[in-house]
PDB file of C-alpha atoms in Angstrom:
ATOM      1  CA  MET A   1     107.929  85.335 100.901  1.00 86.00           C
ATOM      2  CA  THR A   2     104.335  86.301 101.350  1.00 94.00           C
ATOM      3  CA  GLN A   3     103.003  89.764 100.618  1.00 92.00           C
ATOM      4  CA  ARG A   4     102.519  90.364 104.362  1.00 94.00           C
ATOM      5  CA  GLU A   5     106.161  89.418 105.078  1.00 95.00           C
ATOM      6  CA  ILE A   6     107.383  91.860 102.430  1.00 95.00           C
ATOM      7  CA  ILE A   7     105.168  94.626 103.814  1.00 96.00           C
ATOM      8  CA  THR A   8     106.453  93.920 107.320  1.00 96.00           C
ATOM      9  CA  TYR A   9     110.029  94.007 106.036  1.00 97.00           C
ATOM     10  CA  TRP A  10     109.576  97.475 104.463  1.00 97.00           C
ATOM     11  CA  LEU A  11     107.825  98.852 107.544  1.00 98.00           C
ATOM     12  CA  GLU A  12     110.599  97.551 109.804  1.00 98.00           C
ATOM     13  CA  LYS A  13     113.150  99.112 107.488  1.00 98.00           C
ATOM     14  CA  ALA A  14     111.274 102.435 107.747  1.00 98.00           C
ATOM     15  CA  ALA A  15     111.348 102.184 111.551  1.00 98.00           C
ATOM     16  CA  GLN A  16     115.102 101.565 111.443  1.00 98.00           C
ATOM     17  CA  ASP A  17     115.530 104.563 109.140  1.00 98.00           C
ATOM     18  CA  LEU A  18     113.713 106.768 111.662  1.00 98.00           C
ATOM     19  CA  VAL A  19     115.984 105.553 114.475  1.00 98.00           C
ATOM     20  CA  SER A  20     119.008 106.339 112.335  1.00 98.00           C
ATOM     21  CA  ALA A  21     117.581 109.767 111.444  1.00 98.00           C
ATOM     22  CA  ARG A  22     117.119 110.571 115.151  1.00 98.00           C
ATOM     23  CA  GLU A  23     120.660 109.412 115.963  1.00 98.00           C
ATOM     24  CA  ASN A  24     122.088 111.500 113.136  1.00 97.00           C
ATOM     25  CA  LEU A  25     120.077 114.518 114.251  1.00 97.00           C
ATOM     26  CA  SER A  26     121.386 114.128 117.817  1.00 97.00           C
ATOM     27  CA  ALA A  27     124.937 113.911 116.498  1.00 98.00           C
ATOM     28  CA  GLY A  28     124.491 117.014 114.349  1.00 95.00           C
ATOM     29  CA  ARG A  29     124.690 115.106 111.072  1.00 94.00           C
ATOM     30  CA  LEU A  30     121.774 116.967 109.520  1.00 94.00           C
ATOM     31  CA  GLN A  31     122.339 115.855 105.928  1.00 93.00           C
ATOM     32  CA  ASN A  32     122.353 112.227 107.020  1.00 93.00           C
ATOM     33  CA  SER A  33     119.214 112.806 109.079  1.00 96.00           C
ATOM     34  CA  VAL A  34     117.414 114.213 106.023  1.00 95.00           C
ATOM     35  CA  ARG A  35     118.548 111.255 103.932  1.00 95.00           C
ATOM     36  CA  ASP A  36     117.360 108.774 106.565  1.00 97.00           C
ATOM     37  CA  ALA A  37     114.008 110.571 106.922  1.00 98.00           C
ATOM     38  CA  TYR A  38     113.555 110.302 103.159  1.00 97.00           C
ATOM     39  CA  PHE A  39     114.273 106.591 103.197  1.00 97.00           C
ATOM     40  CA  ALA A  40     111.859 106.067 106.097  1.00 98.00           C
ATOM     41  CA  CYS A  41     109.110 107.621 103.987  1.00 98.00           C
ATOM     42  CA  PHE A  42     110.211 105.800 100.839  1.00 98.00           C
ATOM     43  CA  HIS A  43     110.294 102.420 102.567  1.00 97.00           C
ATOM     44  CA  SER A  44     106.959 102.895 104.314  1.00 98.00           C
ATOM     45  CA  PHE A  45     105.250 104.012 101.098  1.00 98.00           C
ATOM     46  CA  SER A  46     106.852 101.047  99.325  1.00 97.00           C
ATOM     47  CA  ALA A  47     104.956  98.843 101.778  1.00 97.00           C
ATOM     48  CA  VAL A  48     101.731 100.587 100.737  1.00 97.00           C
ATOM     49  CA  LEU A  49     102.528  99.925  97.094  1.00 96.00           C
ATOM     50  CA  ILE A  50     103.250  96.259  97.778  1.00 95.00           C
ATOM     51  CA  ARG A  51      99.900  95.956  99.543  1.00 95.00           C
ATOM     52  CA  ALA A  52      98.212  97.515  96.500  1.00 94.00           C
ATOM     53  CA  GLY A  53      99.990  95.081  94.172  1.00 93.00           C
ATOM     54  CA  LYS A  54     101.968  97.849  92.466  1.00 92.00           C
ATOM     55  CA  THR A  55     105.535  97.476  91.295  1.00 87.00           C
ATOM     56  CA  PHE A  56     108.170 100.129  90.694  1.00 89.00           C
ATOM     57  CA  ARG A  57     111.777 100.434  89.602  1.00 90.00           C
ATOM     58  CA  LYS A  58     112.798 104.000  90.372  1.00 93.00           C
ATOM     59  CA  HIS A  59     112.425 106.455  93.222  1.00 92.00           C
ATOM     60  CA  SER A  60     110.878 108.950  90.810  1.00 93.00           C
ATOM     61  CA  GLU A  61     108.279 106.352  89.877  1.00 94.00           C
ATOM     62  CA  VAL A  62     107.317 105.931  93.542  1.00 95.00           C
ATOM     63  CA  ARG A  63     106.952 109.704  93.877  1.00 96.00           C
ATOM     64  CA  SER A  64     104.778 109.818  90.779  1.00 95.00           C
ATOM     65  CA  ILE A  65     102.495 107.035  92.044  1.00 96.00           C
ATOM     66  CA  LEU A  66     102.191 108.747  95.424  1.00 97.00           C
ATOM     67  CA  HIS A  67     100.822 111.870  93.758  1.00 97.00           C
ATOM     68  CA  ARG A  68      98.791 110.265  90.972  1.00 96.00           C
ATOM     69  CA  ASP A  69      97.109 107.479  92.910  1.00 95.00           C
ATOM     70  CA  TYR A  70      97.181 108.585  96.525  1.00 96.00           C
ATOM     71  CA  VAL A  71      97.169 112.384  96.764  1.00 97.00           C
ATOM     72  CA  ARG A  72      95.011 113.068  93.689  1.00 96.00           C
ATOM     73  CA  GLY A  73      93.044 109.917  94.500  1.00 95.00           C
ATOM     74  CA  LYS A  74      92.297 111.423  97.937  1.00 95.00           C
ATOM     75  CA  LYS A  75      93.778 108.481  99.828  1.00 95.00           C
ATOM     76  CA  LEU A  76      96.456 110.803 101.282  1.00 96.00           C
ATOM     77  CA  ALA A  77      96.340 114.437 102.326  1.00 96.00           C
ATOM     78  CA  VAL A  78      98.093 116.955 100.094  1.00 97.00           C
ATOM     79  CA  GLU A  79     100.456 117.768 102.980  1.00 97.00           C
ATOM     80  CA  TRP A  80     101.954 114.267 102.737  1.00 97.00           C
ATOM     81  CA  GLY A  81     102.643 114.753  99.046  1.00 97.00           C
ATOM     82  CA  LYS A  82     104.376 118.066  99.758  1.00 97.00           C
ATOM     83  CA  HIS A  83     106.389 116.485 102.550  1.00 97.00           C
ATOM     84  CA  TYR A  84     107.501 113.629 100.304  1.00 97.00           C
ATOM     85  CA  ASP A  85     108.457 116.117  97.569  1.00 97.00           C
ATOM     86  CA  TRP A  86     110.578 118.146 100.004  1.00 95.00           C
ATOM     87  CA  LEU A  87     112.377 115.021 101.154  1.00 96.00           C
ATOM     88  CA  PHE A  88     112.840 113.699  97.627  1.00 95.00           C
ATOM     89  CA  ASP A  89     114.399 116.953  96.418  1.00 93.00           C
ATOM     90  CA  ASN A  90     116.495 117.615  99.509  1.00 91.00           C
ATOM     91  CA  ARG A  91     117.764 114.061  99.854  1.00 91.00           C
ATOM     92  CA  GLN A  92     119.150 114.452  96.326  1.00 85.00           C
ATOM     93  CA  LYS A  93     120.775 117.748  97.305  1.00 85.00           C
ATOM     94  CA  ALA A  94     122.232 116.272 100.500  1.00 80.00           C
ATOM     95  CA  ASP A  95     123.728 113.333  98.626  1.00 78.00           C
ATOM     96  CA  TYR A  96     124.906 114.957  95.404  1.00 77.00           C
ATOM     97  CA  ARG A  97     125.501 118.686  95.878  1.00 76.00           C
ATOM     98  CA  PRO A  98     128.468 120.054  97.773  1.00 78.00           C
ATOM     99  CA  LEU A  99     128.018 122.502 100.624  1.00 77.00           C
ATOM    100  CA  VAL A 100     124.320 121.900 101.199  1.00 82.00           C
ATOM    101  CA  ASN A 101     123.352 122.808 104.746  1.00 86.00           C
ATOM    102  CA  PHE A 102     120.161 122.346 106.673  1.00 92.00           C
ATOM    103  CA  ASP A 103     118.894 124.228 109.700  1.00 93.00           C
ATOM    104  CA  LEU A 104     118.592 122.216 112.943  1.00 95.00           C
ATOM    105  CA  GLU A 105     114.993 123.316 113.600  1.00 96.00           C
ATOM    106  CA  GLN A 106     114.044 122.579 110.007  1.00 95.00           C
ATOM    107  CA  VAL A 107     115.408 119.052 110.248  1.00 96.00           C
ATOM    108  CA  LYS A 108     113.662 118.468 113.591  1.00 97.00           C
ATOM    109  CA  ASP A 109     110.374 119.485 111.952  1.00 97.00           C
ATOM    110  CA  ILE A 110     111.014 117.287 108.918  1.00 97.00           C
ATOM    111  CA  LEU A 111     111.794 114.326 111.143  1.00 97.00           C
ATOM    112  CA  GLU A 112     108.577 114.788 113.120  1.00 98.00           C
ATOM    113  CA  LYS A 113     106.595 114.960 109.887  1.00 98.00           C
ATOM    114  CA  SER A 114     108.399 111.873 108.602  1.00 98.00           C
ATOM    115  CA  GLU A 115     107.384 109.969 111.729  1.00 98.00           C
ATOM    116  CA  GLY A 116     103.786 111.007 111.040  1.00 98.00           C
ATOM    117  CA  PHE A 117     104.108 109.940 107.416  1.00 98.00           C
ATOM    118  CA  VAL A 118     105.332 106.493 108.436  1.00 98.00           C
ATOM    119  CA  LEU A 119     102.413 106.120 110.853  1.00 97.00           C
ATOM    120  CA  GLU A 120     100.008 107.061 108.078  1.00 97.00           C
ATOM    121  CA  MET A 121     101.577 104.448 105.787  1.00 97.00           C
ATOM    122  CA  ARG A 122     101.285 101.813 108.530  1.00 97.00           C
ATOM    123  CA  SER A 123      97.601 102.650 108.676  1.00 95.00           C
ATOM    124  CA  LEU A 124      97.240 102.220 104.919  1.00 95.00           C
ATOM    125  CA  THR A 125      98.993  98.862 104.975  1.00 95.00           C
ATOM    126  CA  SER A 126      96.719  97.549 107.676  1.00 89.00           C
ATOM    127  CA  GLY A 127      93.614  98.584 105.763  1.00 63.00           C
ATOM    128  CA  GLU A 128      92.362 100.983 108.434  1.00 45.00           C
TER     129      GLU A 128
END
């Protein structure tokens, strides 16, 4: 596989995650929507890392690179780093802590921001 094919794969996966997040939101499955929004951002940023020739093994490593190289490096706005952090922390809560609940309006907002994040990552992978 070429680098471009791998990038395309991750971006398509992010798009699928957003569709799933919207479907889960519509069905009232807020925890699943948060998880899917996280994975949309994770997959789209993974495409950015592939384009930059960076490798990673853990989700925490991806988060660290996002902050170290992209937010502090002024390639991404601080708001995207904060958004990713919220998703990272709350996806863990949704998956591993019992009785975690999210507010419908909060999840709608997070999903909108996640869609913006994915668009920003698409821009970074195309070199714009």
